[in-house]
Short mmCIF file of C-alpha atoms and ligand atoms in Angstrom, two decimals:
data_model
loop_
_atom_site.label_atom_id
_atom_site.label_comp_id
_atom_site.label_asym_id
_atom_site.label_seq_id
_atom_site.Cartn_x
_atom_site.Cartn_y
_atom_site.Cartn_z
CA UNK F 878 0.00 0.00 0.00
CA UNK F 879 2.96 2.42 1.26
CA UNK F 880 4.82 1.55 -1.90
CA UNK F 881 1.59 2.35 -4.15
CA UNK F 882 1.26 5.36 -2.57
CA UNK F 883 4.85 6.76 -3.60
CA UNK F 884 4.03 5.29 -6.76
CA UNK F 885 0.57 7.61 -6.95
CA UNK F 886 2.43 10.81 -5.76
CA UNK F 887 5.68 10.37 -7.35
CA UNK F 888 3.63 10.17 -10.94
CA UNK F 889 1.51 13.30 -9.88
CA UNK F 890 4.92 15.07 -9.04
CA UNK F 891 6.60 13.78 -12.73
CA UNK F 892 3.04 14.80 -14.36
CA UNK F 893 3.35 18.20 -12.84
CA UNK F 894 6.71 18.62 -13.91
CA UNK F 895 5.87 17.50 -17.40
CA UNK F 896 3.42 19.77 -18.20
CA UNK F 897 5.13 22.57 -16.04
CA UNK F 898 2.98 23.65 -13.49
CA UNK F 899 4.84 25.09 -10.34
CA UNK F 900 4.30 21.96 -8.06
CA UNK F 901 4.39 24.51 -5.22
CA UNK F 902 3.02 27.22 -5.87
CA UNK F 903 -0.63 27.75 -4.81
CA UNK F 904 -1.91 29.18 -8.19
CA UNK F 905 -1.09 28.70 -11.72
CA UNK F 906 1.15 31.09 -13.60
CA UNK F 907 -1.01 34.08 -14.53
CA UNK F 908 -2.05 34.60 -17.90
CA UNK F 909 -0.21 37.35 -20.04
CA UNK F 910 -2.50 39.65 -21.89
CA UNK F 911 -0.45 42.29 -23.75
CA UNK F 912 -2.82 45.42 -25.22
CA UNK F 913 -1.11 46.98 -27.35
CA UNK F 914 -2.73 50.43 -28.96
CA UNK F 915 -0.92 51.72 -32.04
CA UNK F 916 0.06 55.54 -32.22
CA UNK F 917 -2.17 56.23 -29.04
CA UNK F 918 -1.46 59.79 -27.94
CA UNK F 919 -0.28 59.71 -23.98
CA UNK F 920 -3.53 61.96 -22.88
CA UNK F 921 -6.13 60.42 -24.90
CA UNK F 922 -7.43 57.66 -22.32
CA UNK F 923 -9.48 58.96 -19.48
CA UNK F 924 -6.53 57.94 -16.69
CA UNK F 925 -4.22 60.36 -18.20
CA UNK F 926 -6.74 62.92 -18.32
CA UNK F 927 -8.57 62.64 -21.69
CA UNK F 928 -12.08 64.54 -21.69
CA UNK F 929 -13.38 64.18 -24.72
CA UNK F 930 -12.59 60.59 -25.67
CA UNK F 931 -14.41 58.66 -22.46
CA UNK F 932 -12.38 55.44 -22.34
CA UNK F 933 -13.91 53.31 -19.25
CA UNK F 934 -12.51 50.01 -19.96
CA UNK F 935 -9.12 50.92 -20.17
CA UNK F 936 -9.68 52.93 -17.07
CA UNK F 937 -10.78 50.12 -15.52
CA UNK F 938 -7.48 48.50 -16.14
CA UNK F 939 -5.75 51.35 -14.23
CA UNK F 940 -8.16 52.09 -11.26
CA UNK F 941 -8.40 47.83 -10.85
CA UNK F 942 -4.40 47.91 -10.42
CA UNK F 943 -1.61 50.36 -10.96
CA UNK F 944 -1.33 53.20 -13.54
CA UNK F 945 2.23 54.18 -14.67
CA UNK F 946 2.34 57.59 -15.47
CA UNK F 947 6.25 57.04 -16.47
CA UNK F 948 6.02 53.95 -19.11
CA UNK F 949 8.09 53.91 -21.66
CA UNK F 950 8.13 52.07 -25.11
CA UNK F 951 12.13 51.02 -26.16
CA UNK F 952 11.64 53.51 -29.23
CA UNK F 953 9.74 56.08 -31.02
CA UNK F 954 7.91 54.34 -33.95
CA UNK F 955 6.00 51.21 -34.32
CA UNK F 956 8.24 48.75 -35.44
CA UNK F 957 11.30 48.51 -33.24
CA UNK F 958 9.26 49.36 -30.43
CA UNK F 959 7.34 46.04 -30.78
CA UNK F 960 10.47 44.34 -31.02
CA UNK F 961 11.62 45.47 -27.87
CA UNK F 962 8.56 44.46 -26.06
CA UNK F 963 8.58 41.28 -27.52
CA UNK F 964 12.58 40.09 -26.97
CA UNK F 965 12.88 41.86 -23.75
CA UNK F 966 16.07 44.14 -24.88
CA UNK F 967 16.70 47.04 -25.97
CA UNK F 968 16.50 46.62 -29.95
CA UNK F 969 19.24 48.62 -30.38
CA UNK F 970 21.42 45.90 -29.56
CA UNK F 971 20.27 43.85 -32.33
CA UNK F 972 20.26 46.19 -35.39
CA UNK F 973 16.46 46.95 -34.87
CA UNK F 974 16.37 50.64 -35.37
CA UNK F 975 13.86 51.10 -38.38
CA UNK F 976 10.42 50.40 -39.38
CA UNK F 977 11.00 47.40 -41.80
CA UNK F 978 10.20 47.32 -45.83
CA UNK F 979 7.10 45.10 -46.35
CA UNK F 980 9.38 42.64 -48.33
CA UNK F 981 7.93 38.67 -48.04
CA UNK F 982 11.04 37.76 -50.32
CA UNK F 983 13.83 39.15 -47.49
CA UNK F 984 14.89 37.12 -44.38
CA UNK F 985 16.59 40.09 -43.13
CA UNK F 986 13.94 42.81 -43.06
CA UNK F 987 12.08 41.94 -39.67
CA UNK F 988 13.11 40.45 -36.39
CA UNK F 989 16.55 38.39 -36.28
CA UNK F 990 16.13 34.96 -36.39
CA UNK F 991 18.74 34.69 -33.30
CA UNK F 992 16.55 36.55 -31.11
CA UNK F 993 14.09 35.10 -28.72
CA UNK F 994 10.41 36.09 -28.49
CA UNK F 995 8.61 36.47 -24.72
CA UNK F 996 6.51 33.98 -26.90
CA UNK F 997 8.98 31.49 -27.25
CA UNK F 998 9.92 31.12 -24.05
CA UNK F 999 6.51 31.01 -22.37
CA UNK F 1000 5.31 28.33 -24.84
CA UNK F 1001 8.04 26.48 -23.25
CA UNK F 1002 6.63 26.67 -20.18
CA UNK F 1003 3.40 25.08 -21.51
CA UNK F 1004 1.25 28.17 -22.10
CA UNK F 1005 -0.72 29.09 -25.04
CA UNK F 1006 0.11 31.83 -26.98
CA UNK F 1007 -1.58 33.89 -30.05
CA UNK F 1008 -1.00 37.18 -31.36
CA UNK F 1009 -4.41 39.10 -32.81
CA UNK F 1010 -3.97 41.79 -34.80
CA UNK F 1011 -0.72 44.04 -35.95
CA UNK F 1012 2.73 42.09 -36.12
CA UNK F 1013 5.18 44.65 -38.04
CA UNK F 1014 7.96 42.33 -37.28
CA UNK F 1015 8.94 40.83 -40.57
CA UNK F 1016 6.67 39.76 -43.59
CA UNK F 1017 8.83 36.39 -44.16
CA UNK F 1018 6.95 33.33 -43.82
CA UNK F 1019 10.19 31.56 -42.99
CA UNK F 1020 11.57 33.80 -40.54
CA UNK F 1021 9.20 35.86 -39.34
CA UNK F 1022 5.23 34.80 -39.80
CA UNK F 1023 4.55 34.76 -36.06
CA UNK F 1024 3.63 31.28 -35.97
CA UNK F 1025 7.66 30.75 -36.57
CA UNK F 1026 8.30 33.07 -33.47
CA UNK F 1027 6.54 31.38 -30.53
CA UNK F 1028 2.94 31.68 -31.25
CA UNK F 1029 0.27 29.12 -31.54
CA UNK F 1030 -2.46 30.99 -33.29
CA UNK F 1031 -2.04 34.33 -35.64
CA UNK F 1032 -4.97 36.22 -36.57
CA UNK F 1033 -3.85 39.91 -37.97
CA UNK F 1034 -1.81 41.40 -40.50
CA UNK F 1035 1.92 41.54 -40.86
CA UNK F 1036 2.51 45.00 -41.98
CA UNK F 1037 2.32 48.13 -40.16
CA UNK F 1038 -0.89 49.27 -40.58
CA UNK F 1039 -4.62 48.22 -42.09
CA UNK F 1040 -7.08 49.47 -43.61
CA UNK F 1041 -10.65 49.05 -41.28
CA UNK F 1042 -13.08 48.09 -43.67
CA UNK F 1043 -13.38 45.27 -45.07
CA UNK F 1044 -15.01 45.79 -48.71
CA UNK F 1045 -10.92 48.06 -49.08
CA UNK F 1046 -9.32 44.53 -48.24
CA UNK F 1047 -8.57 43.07 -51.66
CA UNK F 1048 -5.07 42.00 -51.87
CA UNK F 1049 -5.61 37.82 -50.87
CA UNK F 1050 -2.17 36.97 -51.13
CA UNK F 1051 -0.16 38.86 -48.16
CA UNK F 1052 2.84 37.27 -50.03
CA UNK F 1053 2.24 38.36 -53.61
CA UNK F 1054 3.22 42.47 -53.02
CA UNK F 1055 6.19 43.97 -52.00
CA UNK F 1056 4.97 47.34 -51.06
CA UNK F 1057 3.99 48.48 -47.37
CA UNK F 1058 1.19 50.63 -48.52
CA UNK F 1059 -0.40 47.73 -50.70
CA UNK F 1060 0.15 45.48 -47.50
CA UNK F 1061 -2.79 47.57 -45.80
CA UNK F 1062 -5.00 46.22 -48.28
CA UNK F 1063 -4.27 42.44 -47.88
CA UNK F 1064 -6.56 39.88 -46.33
CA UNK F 1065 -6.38 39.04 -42.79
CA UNK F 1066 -4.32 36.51 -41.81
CA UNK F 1067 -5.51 33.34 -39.80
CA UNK F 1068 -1.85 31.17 -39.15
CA UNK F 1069 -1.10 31.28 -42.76
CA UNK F 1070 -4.49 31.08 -44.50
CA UNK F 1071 -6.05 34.00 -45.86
CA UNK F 1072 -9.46 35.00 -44.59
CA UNK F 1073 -12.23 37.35 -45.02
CA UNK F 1074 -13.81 39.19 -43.00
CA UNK F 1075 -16.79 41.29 -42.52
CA UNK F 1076 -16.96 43.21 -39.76
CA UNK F 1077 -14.78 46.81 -38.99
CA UNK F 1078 -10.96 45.26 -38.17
CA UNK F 1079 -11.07 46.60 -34.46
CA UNK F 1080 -14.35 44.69 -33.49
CA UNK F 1081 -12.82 41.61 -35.65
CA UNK F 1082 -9.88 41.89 -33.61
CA UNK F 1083 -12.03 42.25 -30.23
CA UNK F 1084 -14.28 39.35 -30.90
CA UNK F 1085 -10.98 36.99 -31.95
CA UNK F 1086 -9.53 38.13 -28.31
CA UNK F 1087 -12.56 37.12 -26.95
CA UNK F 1088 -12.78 33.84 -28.36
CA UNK F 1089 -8.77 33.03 -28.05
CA UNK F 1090 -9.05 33.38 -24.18
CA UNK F 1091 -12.97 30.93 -24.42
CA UNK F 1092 -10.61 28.51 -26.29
CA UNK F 1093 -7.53 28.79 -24.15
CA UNK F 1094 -9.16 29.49 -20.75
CA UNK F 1095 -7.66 25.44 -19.39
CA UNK F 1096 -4.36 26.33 -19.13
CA UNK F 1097 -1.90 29.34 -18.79
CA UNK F 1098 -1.89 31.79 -21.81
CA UNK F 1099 0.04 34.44 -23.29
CA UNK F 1100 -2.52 36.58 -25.77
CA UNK F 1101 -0.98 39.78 -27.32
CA UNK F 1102 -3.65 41.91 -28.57
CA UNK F 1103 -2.09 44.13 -30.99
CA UNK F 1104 -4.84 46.58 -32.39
CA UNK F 1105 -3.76 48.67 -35.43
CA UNK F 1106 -6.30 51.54 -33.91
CA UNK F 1107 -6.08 54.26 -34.23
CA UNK F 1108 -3.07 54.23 -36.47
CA UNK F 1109 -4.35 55.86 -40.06
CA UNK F 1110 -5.77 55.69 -41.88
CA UNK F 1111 -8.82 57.29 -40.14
CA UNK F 1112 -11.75 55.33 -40.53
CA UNK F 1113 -14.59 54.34 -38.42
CA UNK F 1114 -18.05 53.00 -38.36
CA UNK F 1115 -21.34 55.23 -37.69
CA UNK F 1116 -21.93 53.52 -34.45
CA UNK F 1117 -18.56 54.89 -33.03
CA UNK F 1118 -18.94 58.53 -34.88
CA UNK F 1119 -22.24 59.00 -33.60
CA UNK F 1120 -20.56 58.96 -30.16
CA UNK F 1121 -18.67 62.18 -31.12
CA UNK F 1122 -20.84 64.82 -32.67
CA UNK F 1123 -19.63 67.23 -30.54
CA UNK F 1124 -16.02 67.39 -31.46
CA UNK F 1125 -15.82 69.76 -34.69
CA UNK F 1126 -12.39 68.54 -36.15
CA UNK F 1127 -13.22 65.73 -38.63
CA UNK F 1128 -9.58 63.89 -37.68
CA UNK F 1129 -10.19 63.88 -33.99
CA UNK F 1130 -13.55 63.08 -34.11
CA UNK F 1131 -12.33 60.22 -36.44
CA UNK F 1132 -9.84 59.45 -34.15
CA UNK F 1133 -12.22 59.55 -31.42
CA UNK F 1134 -13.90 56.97 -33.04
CA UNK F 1135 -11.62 54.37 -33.13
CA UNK F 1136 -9.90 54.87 -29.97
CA UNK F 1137 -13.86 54.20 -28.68
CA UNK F 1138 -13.96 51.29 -30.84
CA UNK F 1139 -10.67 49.83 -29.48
CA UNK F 1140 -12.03 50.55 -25.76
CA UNK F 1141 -15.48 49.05 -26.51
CA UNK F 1142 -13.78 45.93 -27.77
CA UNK F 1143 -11.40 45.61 -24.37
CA UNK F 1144 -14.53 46.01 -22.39
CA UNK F 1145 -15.63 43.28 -24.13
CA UNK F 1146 -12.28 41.03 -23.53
CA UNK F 1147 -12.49 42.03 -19.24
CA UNK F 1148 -16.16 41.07 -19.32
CA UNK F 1149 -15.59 37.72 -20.50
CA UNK F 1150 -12.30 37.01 -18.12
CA UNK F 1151 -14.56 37.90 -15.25
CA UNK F 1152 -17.38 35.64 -16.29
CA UNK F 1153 -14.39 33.11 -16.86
CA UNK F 1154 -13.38 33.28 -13.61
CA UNK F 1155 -9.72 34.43 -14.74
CA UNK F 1156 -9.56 37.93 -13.63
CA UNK F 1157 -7.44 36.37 -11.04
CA UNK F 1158 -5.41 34.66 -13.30
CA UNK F 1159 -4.58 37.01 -15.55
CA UNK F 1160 -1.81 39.79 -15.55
CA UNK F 1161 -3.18 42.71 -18.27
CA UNK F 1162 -1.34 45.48 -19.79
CA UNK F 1163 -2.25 48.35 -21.70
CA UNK F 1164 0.02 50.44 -23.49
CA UNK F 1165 0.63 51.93 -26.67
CA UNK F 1166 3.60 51.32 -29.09
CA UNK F 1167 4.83 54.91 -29.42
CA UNK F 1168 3.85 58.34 -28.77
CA UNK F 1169 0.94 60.03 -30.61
CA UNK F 1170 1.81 61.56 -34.36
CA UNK F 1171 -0.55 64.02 -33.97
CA UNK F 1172 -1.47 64.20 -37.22
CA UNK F 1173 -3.60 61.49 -36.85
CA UNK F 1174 -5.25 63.92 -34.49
CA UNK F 1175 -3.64 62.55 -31.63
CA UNK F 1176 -2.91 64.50 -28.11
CA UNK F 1177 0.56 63.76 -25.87
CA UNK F 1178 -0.23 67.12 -24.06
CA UNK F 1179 1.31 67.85 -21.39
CA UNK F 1180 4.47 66.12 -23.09
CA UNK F 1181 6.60 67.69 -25.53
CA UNK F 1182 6.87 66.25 -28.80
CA UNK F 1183 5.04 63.00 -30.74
CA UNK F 1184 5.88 59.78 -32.95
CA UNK F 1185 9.54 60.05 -34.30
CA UNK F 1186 11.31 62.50 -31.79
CA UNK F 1187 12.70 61.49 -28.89
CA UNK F 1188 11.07 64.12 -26.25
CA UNK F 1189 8.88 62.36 -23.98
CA UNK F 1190 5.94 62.53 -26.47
CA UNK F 1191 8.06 60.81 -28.94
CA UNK F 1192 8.20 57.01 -26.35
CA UNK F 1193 6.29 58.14 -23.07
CA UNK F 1194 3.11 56.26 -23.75
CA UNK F 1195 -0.52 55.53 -21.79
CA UNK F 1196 0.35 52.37 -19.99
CA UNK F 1197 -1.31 50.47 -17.29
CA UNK F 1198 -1.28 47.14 -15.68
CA UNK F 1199 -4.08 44.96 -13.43
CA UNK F 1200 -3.74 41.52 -11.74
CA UNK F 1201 -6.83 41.90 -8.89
CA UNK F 1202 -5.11 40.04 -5.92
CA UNK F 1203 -1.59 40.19 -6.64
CA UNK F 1204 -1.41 44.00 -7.55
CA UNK F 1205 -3.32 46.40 -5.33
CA UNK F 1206 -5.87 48.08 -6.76
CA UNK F 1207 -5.70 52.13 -7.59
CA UNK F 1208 -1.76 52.43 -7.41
CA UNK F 1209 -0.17 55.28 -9.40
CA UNK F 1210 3.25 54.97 -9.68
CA UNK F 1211 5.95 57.25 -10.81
CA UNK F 1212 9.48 55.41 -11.18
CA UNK F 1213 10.34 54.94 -15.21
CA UNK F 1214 9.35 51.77 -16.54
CA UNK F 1215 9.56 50.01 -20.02
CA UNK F 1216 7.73 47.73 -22.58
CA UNK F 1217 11.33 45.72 -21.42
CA UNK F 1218 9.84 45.25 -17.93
CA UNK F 1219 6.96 42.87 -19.24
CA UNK F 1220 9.62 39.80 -20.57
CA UNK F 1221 11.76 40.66 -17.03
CA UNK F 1222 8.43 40.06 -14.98
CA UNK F 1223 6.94 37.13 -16.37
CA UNK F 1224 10.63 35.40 -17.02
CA UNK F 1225 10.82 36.02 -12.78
CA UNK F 1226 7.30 34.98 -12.37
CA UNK F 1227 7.67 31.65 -14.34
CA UNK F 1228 11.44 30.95 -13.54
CA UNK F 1229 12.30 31.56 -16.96
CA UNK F 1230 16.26 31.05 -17.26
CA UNK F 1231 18.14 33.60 -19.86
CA UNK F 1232 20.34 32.99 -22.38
CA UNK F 1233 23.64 34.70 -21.23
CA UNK F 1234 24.53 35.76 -24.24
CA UNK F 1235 20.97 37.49 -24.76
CA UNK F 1236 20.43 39.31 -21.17
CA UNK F 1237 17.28 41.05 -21.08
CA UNK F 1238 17.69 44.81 -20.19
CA UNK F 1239 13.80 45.26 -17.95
CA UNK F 1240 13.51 44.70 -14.69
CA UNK F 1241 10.95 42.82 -12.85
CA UNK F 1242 7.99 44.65 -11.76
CA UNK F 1243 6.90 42.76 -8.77
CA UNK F 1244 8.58 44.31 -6.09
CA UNK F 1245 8.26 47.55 -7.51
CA UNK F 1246 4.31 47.09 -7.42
CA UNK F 1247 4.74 45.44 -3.74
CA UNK F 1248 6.47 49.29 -2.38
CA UNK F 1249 9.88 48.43 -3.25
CA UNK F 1250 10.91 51.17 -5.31
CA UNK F 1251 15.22 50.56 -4.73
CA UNK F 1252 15.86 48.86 -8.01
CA UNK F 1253 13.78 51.59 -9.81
CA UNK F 1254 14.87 54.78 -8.05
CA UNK F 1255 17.48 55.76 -10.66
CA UNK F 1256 17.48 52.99 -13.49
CA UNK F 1257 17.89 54.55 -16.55
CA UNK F 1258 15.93 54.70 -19.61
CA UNK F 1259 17.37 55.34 -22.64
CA UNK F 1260 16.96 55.68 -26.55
CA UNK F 1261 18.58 55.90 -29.20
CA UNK F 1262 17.64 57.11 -33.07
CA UNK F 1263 20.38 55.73 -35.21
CA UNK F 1264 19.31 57.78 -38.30
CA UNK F 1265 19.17 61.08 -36.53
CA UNK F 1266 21.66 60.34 -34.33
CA UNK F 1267 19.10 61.11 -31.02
CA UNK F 1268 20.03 60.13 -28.10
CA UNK F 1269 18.25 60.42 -24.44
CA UNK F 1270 18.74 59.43 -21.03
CA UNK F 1271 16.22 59.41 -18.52
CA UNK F 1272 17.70 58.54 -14.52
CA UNK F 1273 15.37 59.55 -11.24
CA UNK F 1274 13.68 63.18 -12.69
CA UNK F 1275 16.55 64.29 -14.87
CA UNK F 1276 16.92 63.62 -18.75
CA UNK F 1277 19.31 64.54 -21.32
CA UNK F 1278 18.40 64.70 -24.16
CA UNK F 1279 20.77 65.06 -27.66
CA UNK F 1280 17.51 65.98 -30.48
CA UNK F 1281 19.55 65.42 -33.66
CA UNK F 1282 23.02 64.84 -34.89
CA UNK F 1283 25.58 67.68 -33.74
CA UNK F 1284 23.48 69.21 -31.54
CA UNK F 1285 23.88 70.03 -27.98
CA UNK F 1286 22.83 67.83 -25.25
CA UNK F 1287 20.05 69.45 -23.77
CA UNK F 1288 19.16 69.22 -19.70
CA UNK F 1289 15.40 68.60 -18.12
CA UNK F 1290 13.59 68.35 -14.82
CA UNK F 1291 10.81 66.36 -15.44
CA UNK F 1292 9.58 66.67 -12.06
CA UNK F 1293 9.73 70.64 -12.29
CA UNK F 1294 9.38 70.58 -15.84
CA UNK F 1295 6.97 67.75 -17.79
CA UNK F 1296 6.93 69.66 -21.10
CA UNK F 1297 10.80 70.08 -21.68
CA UNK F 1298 10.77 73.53 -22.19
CA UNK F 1299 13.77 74.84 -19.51
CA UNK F 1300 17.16 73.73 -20.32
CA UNK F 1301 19.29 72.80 -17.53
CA UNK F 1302 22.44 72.37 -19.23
CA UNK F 1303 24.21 75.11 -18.59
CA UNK F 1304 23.55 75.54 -14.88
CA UNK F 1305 24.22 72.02 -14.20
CA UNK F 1306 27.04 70.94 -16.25
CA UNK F 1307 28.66 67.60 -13.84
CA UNK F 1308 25.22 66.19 -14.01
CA UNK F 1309 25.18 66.73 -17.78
CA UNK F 1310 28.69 65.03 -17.96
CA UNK F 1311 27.28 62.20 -15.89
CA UNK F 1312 24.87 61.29 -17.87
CA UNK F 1313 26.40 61.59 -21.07
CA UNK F 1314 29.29 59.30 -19.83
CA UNK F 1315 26.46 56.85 -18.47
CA UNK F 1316 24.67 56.83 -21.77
CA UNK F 1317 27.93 56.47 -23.59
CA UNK F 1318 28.89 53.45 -21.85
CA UNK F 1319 25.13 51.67 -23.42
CA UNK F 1320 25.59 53.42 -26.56
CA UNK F 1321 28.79 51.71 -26.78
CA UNK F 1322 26.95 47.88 -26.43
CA UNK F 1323 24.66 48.57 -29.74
CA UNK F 1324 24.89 47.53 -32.74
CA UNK F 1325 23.98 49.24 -36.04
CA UNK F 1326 21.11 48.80 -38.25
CA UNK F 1327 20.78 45.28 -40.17
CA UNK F 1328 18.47 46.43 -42.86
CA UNK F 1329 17.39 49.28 -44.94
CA UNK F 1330 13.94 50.45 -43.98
CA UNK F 1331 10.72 52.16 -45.01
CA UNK F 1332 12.57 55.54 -44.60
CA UNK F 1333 15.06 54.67 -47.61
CA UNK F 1334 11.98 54.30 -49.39
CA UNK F 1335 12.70 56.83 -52.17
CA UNK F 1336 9.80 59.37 -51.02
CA UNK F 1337 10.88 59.11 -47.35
CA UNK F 1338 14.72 59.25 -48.08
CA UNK F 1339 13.64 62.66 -49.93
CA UNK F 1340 11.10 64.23 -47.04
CA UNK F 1341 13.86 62.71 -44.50
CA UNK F 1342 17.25 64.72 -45.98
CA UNK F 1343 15.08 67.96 -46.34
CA UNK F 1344 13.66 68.01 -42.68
CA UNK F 1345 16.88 67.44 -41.18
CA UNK F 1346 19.66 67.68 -43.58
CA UNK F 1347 21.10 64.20 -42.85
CA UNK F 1348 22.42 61.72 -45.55
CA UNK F 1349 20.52 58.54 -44.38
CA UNK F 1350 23.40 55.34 -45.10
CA1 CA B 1951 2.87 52.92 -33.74
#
């Protein structure tokens, strides 16, 4: 009997280990969902003080856990931003600096093939993991169709932006164009089949989140819901511009529009983890990829600067986190934190072990959100833009910031001074020469870009050289 009994909880041990659960830990490893808005200004959600575009969902997100009013994305545009969130470094390192040609035929153009995806390494560990929505990392099938990169399920689009209606999707083949702006007009993407679909892309994308976590609700999950909205073009439904008579400007009441869409949709996605029973279980973010470009009609206000620059509007985004239980509910807090910290959390959470030769540069969250604010006190954030030769550094309230090539580094108080406007430099010159020689010492780690992107596109290689008078290599 004593012998059968060893038997019985020596296979439950080896069955626990096999389909790696932590044998003993009281709960399961929280599911991951990632929401990821695309070129989101930093005030237009109602917990950074939007007025005229009522978001309550996403609200919800930050009054049910902890609103970071310092998150920042690892750059300024869309592309290598994503790739930072999604390998945990700083994409700098890895020759990520530019939005990617849509080019199917070109191995090179997306995210290295050495590099490993938070999606990789949770599958690992057993979870499910699907990606609805934008990808923007690639557009090769062999190295970069998400479905090679750690995810179960793809439903979206791999280039960096749609279009939202579906009678304007006529391209089937996502493979047959080489052309970003054609890409906009391809099918949908379910894993590699080509689908149609009917509805406006945002509430497509909301009703696939909903049914992804239905599906996957058995076991640990990783979902990143990567909306295009409210990226342009500008286009929305009657049901969402009805909401938004009252604003006169035809691209913010647009824009309105689909940021309402995108916040209807996640209302729709917390509704059903509650019924589920998973609220528990589930770690969300919100964020969005980069600053707002205001031309889309986007706000970053009070921030200085938007998409592309690398003032805090440029990579200062709307980001907030819940996990009811774990997280307390109604935290604001202030320390810098990055896109980088979401890999660094869940690889502590589910004792993920690093390659060494591919450390991840975020730190975990966990005791930050339990009052432990030492680690985050005075780690730095920084940024580089290879083709302008930007640099920043951002370390406790203080951030230097170098705009362009050849010009001088420029000195804020963020505390004192949110919008940049008051340049420090020349009244504090040792801090200025400690953080330069701080931000040399990472700028000396990176590597430089691996491929040619959108902006050597003929028109943007033009509209780049006259704005700034740089030769782009
Ligand atoms: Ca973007």
């Amino acid at each position: 009997m004593k012998s059968l009994l060893s038997v019985v909880f020596l296979t439950a041990f080896v069955l626990a280990d096999c389909l790696h659960e932590p044998v003993a830990a009281k709960q399961r490893w929280p599911n991951l969902i990632v929401i990821m808005a695309d070129d989101l200004g930093y005030s237009d959600v109602g917990f950074n003080g939007s007025t005229d575009i009522p978001t309550p969902h996403i609200d919800s997100i930050a009054s049910n856990g902890v609103r970071f009013s310092s998150g920042y994305t690892t750059y300024t545009v869309c592309s290598p931003s994503r790739a930072g969130l999604i390998t945990g470094r700083y994409p700098q390192r890895f020759g990520f600096e530019r939005n990617p040609q849509y080019r199917p035929a070109d191995k090179n153009m997306g995210l290295p093939q050495d590099e490993q995806t938070l999606a990789d390494v949770l599958k690992e560990r057993g979870y499910s993991t699907g990606i609805i929505g934008k990808w923007h990392l690639g557009a090769n099938r062999e190295a970069h169709h998400p479905l090679e990169r750690g995810f179960d399920e793809f439903f979206g689009h791999l280039g960096g932006s749609h279009r939202y209606f579906p009678h304007e999707l006529t391209i089937k083949d996502s493979y047959s164009i080489s052309n970003e702006g054609k890409s906009s007009r391809t099918w949908i993407m379910r894993d590699h089949k080509p689908v149609k679909v009917d509805s406006y892309l945002t509430d497509e994308f909301s009703d696939e989140a909903v049914a992804f976590i239905e599906r996957h609700q058995g076991k640990p999950f990783f979902l990143f819901l990567s909306y295009n909205a409210p990226h342009t073009p500008l286009q929305a439904t009657s049901k969402y511009l009805s909401r938004f008579g009252s604003i006169q400007n035809n691209k913010r009441r647009t824009y309105a529009a689909m940021v309402s869409a995108m916040d209807d949709g996640i209302g729709r996605v917390l509704q059903r983890l509650k019924a589920l029973n998973l609220e528990k279980d589930s770690m969300i973010v919100f964020l969005s990829d980069n600053g707002g470009p205001i031309h889309n009609g986007s706000r970053n206000n009070p921030l200085r600067g938007k998409k592309g620059t690398p003032y805090e509007g440029g990579f200062r985004v709307p980001f907030a986190l819940q996990w009811p239980g774990n997280v307390k509910a109604g935290l604001v807090i202030d320390q810098p934190v990055s896109t980088l910290d979401i890999f660094a959390t869940m690889a502590a959470l589910c004792d993920i072990e690093i390659n060494k030769e591919q450390p991840l540069d975020g730190l975990n969250l966990m005791p930050l959100l339990n009052g432990n604010t030492e680690a985050f006190d005075s780690r730095p954030i920084y940024l580089r833009m290879h083709d302008k030769q930007a640099f920043t550094i951002r370390r406790g309230q203080y951030k230097l910031v170098i705009p362009e090539q050849d010009s001088q580094a420029e000195l804020y108080n963020l505390n004192a001074d949110i919008g940049e406007s008051h340049d420090l430099s020349a009244e504090q010159p040792q801090l200025v020469q400690s953080l330069s020689a701080q931000l040399n010492a990472w700028a000396d780690q990176l590597g430089t870009p691996k491929f040619k992107g959108l902006i050597h596109t003929k028109r943007r290689q033009n509209k780049f050289k006259k704005k700034s008078g740089l030769q782009l290599h």
